[in-house]
Each structure stands twice: as C-alpha cells, then as structure tokens.
Short mmCIF file of C-alpha atoms in Angstrom, two decimals:
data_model
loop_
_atom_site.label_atom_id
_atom_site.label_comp_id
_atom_site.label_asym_id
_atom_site.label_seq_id
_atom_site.Cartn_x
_atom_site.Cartn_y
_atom_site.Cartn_z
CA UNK A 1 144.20 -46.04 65.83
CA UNK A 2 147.43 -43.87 66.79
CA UNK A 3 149.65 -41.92 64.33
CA UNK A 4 153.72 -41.95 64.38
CA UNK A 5 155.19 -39.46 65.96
CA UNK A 6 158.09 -37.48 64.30
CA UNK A 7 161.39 -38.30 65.93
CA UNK A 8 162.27 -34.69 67.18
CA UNK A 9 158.66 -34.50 69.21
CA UNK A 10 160.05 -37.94 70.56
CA UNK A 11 163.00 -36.02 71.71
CA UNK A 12 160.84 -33.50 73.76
CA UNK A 13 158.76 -35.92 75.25
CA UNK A 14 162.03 -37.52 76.81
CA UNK A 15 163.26 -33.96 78.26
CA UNK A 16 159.91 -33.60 79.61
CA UNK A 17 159.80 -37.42 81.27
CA UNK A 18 156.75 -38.46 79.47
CA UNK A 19 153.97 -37.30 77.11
CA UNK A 20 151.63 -34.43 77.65
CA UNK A 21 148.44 -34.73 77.08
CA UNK A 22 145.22 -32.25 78.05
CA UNK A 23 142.26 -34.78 79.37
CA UNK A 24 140.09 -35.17 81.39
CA UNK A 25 137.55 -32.87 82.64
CA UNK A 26 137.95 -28.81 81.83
CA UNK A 27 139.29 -28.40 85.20
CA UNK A 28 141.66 -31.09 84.91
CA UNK A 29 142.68 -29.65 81.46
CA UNK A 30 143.23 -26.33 82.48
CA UNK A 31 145.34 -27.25 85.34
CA UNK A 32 147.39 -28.87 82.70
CA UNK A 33 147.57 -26.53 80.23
CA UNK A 34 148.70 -23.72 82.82
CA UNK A 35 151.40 -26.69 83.76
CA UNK A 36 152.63 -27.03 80.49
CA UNK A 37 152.97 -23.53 79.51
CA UNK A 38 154.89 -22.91 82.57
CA UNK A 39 157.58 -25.92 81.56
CA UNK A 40 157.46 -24.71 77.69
CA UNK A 41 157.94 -21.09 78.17
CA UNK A 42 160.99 -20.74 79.22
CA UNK A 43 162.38 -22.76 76.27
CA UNK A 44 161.64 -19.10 74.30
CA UNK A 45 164.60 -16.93 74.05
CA UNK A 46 162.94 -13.69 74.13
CA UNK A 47 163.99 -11.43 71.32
CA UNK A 48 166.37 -8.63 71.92
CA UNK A 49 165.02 -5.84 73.13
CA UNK A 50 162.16 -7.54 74.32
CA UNK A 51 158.72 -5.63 73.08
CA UNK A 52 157.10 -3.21 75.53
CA UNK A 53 154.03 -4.74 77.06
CA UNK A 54 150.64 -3.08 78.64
CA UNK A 55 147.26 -4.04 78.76
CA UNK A 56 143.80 -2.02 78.34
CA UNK A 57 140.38 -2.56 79.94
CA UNK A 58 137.60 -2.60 77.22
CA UNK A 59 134.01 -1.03 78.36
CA UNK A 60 132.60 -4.92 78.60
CA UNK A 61 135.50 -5.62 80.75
CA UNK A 62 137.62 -7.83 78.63
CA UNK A 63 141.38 -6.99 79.28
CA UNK A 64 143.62 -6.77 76.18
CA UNK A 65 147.38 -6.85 76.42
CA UNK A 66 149.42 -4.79 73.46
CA UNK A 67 152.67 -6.38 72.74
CA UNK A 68 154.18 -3.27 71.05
CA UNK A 69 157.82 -3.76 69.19
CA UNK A 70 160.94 -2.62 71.13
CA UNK A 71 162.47 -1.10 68.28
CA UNK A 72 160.95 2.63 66.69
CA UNK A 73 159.36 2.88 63.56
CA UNK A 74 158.93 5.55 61.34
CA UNK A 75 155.95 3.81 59.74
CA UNK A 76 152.70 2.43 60.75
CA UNK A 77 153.14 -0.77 61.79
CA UNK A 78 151.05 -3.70 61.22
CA UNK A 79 148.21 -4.84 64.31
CA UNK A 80 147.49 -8.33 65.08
CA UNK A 81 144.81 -9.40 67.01
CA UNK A 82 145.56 -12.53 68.76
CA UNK A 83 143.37 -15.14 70.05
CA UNK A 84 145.20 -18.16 72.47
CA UNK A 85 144.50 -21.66 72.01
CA UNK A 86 142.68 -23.64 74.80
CA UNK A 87 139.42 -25.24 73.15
CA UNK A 88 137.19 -22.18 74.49
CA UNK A 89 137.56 -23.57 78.18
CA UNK A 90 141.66 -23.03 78.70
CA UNK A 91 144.73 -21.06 78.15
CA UNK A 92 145.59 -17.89 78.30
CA UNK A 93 147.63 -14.83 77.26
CA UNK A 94 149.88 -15.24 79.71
CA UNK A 95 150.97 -19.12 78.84
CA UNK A 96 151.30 -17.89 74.70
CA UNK A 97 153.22 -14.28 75.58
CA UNK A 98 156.15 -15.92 74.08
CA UNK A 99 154.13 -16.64 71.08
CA UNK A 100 153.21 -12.85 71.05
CA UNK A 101 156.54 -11.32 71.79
CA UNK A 102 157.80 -12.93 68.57
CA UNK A 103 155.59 -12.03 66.55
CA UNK A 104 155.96 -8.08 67.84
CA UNK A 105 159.57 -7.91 67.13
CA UNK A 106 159.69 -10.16 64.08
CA UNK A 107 156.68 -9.65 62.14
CA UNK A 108 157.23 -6.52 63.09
CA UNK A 109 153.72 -5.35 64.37
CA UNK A 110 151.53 -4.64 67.17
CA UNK A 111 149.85 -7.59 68.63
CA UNK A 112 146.45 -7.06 70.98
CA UNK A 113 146.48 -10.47 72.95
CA UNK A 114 142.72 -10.80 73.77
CA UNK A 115 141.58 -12.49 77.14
CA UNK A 116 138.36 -13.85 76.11
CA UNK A 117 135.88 -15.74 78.47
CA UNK A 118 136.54 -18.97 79.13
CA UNK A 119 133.40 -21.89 79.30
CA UNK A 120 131.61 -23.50 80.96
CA UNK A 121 131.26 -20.08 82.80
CA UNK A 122 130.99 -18.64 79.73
CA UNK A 123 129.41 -20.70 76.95
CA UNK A 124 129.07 -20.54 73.45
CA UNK A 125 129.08 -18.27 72.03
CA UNK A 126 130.39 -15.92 74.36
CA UNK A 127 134.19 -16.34 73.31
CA UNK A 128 133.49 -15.60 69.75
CA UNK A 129 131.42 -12.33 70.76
CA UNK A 130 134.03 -11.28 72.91
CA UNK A 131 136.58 -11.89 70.22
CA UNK A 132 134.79 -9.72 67.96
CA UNK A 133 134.40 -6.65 70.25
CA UNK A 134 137.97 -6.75 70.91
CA UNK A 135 138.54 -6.52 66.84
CA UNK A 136 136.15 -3.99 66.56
CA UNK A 137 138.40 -1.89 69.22
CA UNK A 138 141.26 -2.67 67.92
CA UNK A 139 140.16 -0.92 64.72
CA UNK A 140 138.71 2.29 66.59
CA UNK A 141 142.02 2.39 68.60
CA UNK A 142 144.91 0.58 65.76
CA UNK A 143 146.45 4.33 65.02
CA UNK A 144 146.47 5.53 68.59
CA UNK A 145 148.17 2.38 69.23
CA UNK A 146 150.74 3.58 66.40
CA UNK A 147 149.23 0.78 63.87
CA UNK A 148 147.89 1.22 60.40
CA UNK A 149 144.38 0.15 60.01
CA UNK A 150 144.43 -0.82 56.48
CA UNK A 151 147.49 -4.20 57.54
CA UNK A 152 145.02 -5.53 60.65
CA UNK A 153 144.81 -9.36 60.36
CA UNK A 154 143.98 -11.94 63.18
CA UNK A 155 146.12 -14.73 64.49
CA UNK A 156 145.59 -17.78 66.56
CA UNK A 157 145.80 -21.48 67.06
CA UNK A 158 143.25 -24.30 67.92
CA UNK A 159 140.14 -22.65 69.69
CA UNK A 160 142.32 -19.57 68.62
CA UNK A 161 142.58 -20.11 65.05
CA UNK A 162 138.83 -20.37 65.31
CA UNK A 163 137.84 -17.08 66.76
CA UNK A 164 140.38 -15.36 64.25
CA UNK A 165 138.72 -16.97 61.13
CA UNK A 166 135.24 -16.27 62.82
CA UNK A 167 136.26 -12.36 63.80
CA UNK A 168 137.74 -12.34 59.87
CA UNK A 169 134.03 -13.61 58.55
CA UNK A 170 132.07 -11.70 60.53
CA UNK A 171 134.18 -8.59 59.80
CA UNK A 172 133.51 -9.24 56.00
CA UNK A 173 129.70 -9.33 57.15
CA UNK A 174 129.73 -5.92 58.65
CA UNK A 175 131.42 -4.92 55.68
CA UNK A 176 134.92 -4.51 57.11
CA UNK A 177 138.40 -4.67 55.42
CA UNK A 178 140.76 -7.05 57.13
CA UNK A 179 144.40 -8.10 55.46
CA UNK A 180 144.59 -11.38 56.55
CA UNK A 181 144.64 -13.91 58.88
CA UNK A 182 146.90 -17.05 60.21
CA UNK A 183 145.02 -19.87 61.67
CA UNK A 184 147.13 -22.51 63.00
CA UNK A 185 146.06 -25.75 63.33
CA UNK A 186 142.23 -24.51 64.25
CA UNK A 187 138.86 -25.56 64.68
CA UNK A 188 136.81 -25.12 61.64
CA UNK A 189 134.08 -27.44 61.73
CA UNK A 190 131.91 -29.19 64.82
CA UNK A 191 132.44 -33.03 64.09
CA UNK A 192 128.71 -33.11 64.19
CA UNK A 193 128.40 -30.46 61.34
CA UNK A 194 130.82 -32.05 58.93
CA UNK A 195 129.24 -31.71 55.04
CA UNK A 196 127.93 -35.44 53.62
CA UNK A 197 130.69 -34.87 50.82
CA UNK A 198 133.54 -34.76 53.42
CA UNK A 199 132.67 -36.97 56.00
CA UNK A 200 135.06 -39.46 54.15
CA UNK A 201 137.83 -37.36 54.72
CA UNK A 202 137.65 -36.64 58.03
CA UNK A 203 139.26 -39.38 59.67
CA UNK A 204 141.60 -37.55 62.11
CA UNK A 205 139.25 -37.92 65.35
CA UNK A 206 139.24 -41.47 65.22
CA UNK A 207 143.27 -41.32 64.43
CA UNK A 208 144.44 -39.49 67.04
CA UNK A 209 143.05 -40.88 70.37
CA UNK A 210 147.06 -40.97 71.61
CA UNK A 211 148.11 -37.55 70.28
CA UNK A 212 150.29 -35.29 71.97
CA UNK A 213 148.67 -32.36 73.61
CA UNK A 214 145.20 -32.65 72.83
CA UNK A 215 143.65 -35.86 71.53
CA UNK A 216 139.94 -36.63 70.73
CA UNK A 217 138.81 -36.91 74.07
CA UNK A 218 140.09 -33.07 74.72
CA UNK A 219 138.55 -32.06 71.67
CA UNK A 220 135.14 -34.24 73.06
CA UNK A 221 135.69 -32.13 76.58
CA UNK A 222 135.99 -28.70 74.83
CA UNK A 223 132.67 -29.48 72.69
CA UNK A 224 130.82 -30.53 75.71
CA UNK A 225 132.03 -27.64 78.19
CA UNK A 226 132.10 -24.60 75.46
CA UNK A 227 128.76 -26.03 73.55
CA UNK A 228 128.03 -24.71 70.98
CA UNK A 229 125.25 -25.12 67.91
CA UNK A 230 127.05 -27.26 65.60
CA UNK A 231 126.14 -25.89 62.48
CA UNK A 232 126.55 -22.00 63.81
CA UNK A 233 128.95 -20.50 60.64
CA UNK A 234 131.00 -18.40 63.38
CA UNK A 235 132.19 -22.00 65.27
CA UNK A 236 131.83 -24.07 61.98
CA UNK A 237 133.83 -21.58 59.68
CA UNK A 238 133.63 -24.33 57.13
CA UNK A 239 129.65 -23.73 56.31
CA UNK A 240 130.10 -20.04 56.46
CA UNK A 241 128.68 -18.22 53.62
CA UNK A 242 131.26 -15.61 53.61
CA UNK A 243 134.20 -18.16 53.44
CA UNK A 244 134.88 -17.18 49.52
CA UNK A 245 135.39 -13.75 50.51
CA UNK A 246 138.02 -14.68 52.73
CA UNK A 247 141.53 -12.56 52.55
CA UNK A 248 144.70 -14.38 52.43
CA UNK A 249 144.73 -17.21 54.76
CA UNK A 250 147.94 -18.76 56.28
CA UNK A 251 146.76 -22.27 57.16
CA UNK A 252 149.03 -24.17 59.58
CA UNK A 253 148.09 -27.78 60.14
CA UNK A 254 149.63 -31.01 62.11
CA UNK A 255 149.30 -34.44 60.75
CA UNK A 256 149.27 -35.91 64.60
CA UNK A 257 146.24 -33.91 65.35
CA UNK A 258 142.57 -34.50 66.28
CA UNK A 259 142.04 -30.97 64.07
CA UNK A 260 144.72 -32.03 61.10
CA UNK A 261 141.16 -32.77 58.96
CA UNK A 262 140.09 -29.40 59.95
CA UNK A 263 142.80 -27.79 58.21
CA UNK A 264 142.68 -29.63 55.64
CA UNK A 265 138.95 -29.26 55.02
CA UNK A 266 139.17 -25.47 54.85
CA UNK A 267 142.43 -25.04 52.82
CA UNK A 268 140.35 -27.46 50.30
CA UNK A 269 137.10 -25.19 50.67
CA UNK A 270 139.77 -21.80 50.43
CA UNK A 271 141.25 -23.35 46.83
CA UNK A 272 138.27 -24.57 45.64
CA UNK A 273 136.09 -21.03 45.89
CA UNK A 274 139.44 -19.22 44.70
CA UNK A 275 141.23 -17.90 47.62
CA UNK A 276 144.19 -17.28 48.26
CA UNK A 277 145.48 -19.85 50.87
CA UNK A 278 148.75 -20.94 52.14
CA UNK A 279 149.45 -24.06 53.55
CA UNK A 280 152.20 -25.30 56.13
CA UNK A 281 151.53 -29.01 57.47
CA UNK A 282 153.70 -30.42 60.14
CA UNK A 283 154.72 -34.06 59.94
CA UNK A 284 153.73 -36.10 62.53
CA UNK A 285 153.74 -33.43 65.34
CA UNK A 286 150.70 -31.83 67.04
#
C-alpha cells in the first residue's frame, strides 16, 4: 500500500528528476544519503552572519562541532545537543550543518552537533552511549561554551530524534535536569517491540513501502545493520519507564513515513501519562 504525496513534495521530486529514496544495503544507503545532502544543501540560505563554527575532540574520541551564534549576547544562551538522522548506520553533521546553523542564529543558542558511531562498525548500542557522553560533556563544558546549563535540551530527527529522547531518559535516570527536547519524526519503538494494545495502530510500515526518503525496507536495513535488543527502553523510548517524567517534548511527525506511527505512538503515551507534548504532523510529506 502507498500513501499520496502532497503536491509541493511532487514539485521537488520534479527539480530533482525523480524520487529519492535510501535502499538497499547500508553502503548503498549511505552513498545516497551523502548524495542527497550534497543536492539539498545548497537549497539553505544561510542566515546572516552565518554562526561561528569549531569542533572539539572528546577523551573517547568522538568529535563534536559547536555551532555558536554570530551575533553577541549579553545572556547565557541556550545549548542544544544535536543528534543527525541516518538510521544509526548514515548521515552526518556535515550533510545537516544547515539544519544546525539555523537553529544557532534563530533559536538563538549553541548547538553541539555530535558525530556518533555509525553501525555495522559500531552496533547497538554504541550510538546511544556515545550520544550520552557527548550530553554529559556538554553539561561539564555548556558555560565555558557561553551556554546556560539550566535551558540544555536535545534535538534530532529519525535515528536522531531517537538518541535525543534516549539521552533525555537516561539523563532523568542519573537524576539530571534537562529543558526539553524536539524529536522530529524519530524512532521510538522497534517494530518487533510494539505493545499488544497498539499493534492496531501501527500500520505505517506496511503503508509506506514507496515513501520518499526512507521507506520500510530502509527502516528493515537500519534494524538489521545497527541491531539492536528490541525491547531495550533507550532504542524503544516507548517502553521506557521514565517516559512520564519526560520535559516538554516537541514532536514532529510525517504522515508519508515508515516512522509517522512512531510519533504518533509516543505523543499518545506523552498525553496520556500527563506531559507536556507538542505536536506538528506534516501532510503527506516524509
């Protein structure tokens, strides 16, 4: 079964000369992701003056680039630690710097782009522990950086959105205070984990084997390659214990998207325990 499309991602598609889609094997979809960033990026205007950019070692190794805002502040500013989409096995910082430089001027804030290990060199759950040392540097090192530890939230999309909603949860396990978090459209539960109550409402996978992007044969590929324990809480956010003590949550979801029933499934799980949860869905455009 295949969704409709909205008419503007129609429009795109004919710029580009036909649809893109991320299949195949991990190599295959990494070639194409790096492709497609390359044609999409320069679509970004940068903002004016364009954020000042470095990057940091961290004692493991994992290299961290700060996107720091062009313009002074008097004030603290805001840290974001951003995680790139790329189902645990793709992607990179440098294919979503647009992504980041927008959010440094217009947020405004400091964003700490975080170049996890990719899989299957790296499997599960190596991305996720990675992802949470570079939060817990980020919170030894936020006011050196000129950021105010007290607004630190996480930000991501896809495999992305998962690792910030995993470094959020585990941060509430150690005890730690985070402000927030924006997931957009992310992973929040392995098909295979999916609670007997749900399993009716999770069509999406079996909706969206023509999708744009990623379809449920990536989504198959990144399982496989990253693999990890279906039911661990830090990949399947949705059976984590902690989830009612999440802080707000900006939820961004796509209704022609293997991972739209993701969304879905924890912005019901965020309302139903009493969170606070906003919601954005896109029609009919991964």
């Amino acid at each position: 079964m295949s969704m409709n499309i909205h008419p503007d991602w129609l429009q795109v598609e004919q710029e580009l000369g036909s649809r893109p889609v991320l299949a195949g094997r991990y190599e295959d979809i990494r070639a194409g992701s790096d492709q497609l960033m390359a044609v999409l990026n320069p679509l970004y205007a940068l903002p004016s003056p364009e954020p000042k950019v470095f990057g940091e070692t961290l004692p493991s190794g994992i290299v961290v680039r700060i996107f720091h805002p062009g313009v002074p502040s008097q004030n603290s500013l805001p840290v974001g630690i951003f995680f790139h989409s790329g189902g645990w096995t793709s992607g990179n910082v440098e294919g979503e710097k647009a992504t980041c430089y927008h959010l440094a001027h217009y947020v405004p804030a400091i964003i700490v782009a975080v170049s996890y290990r990719l899989a299957p060199e790296y499997k599960a759950p190596t991305a996720h522990r990675d992802a949470v040392e570079a939060f817990l540097w980020t919170v030894t090192n936020s006011r050196r950086l000129g950021g105010d530890p007290k607004k630190l939230f996480c930000i991501g999309g896809s495999a992305g959105g998962n690792l910030a909603l995993s470094v959020v949860l585990r941060a509430i396990e150690l005890k730690m205070s985070v402000a927030g978090v924006a997931a957009m459209v992310p992973v929040t539960v392995h098909p295979d984990a999916v609670p007997p109550q749900h399993k009716s409402l999770y069509t999406s996978y079996a909706e969206s084997t023509n999708t744009p992007i990623i379809n449920t044969s990536s989504m198959n590929t990144f399982y496989e390659t990253y693999d990890p324990m279906p039911t661990d809480p830090l990949v399947s956010v949705l059976l984590n214990p902690d989830l009612s003590k999440m802080p707000r949550a900006y939820i961004v979801g796509c209704t022609a998207d293997p991972l739209r029933d993701d969304a879905r499934l924890l912005v019901h799980e965020l309302e139903r325990m009493g969170s606070v949860a906003s919601t954005l869905y896109l029609p009919s455009a991964n």
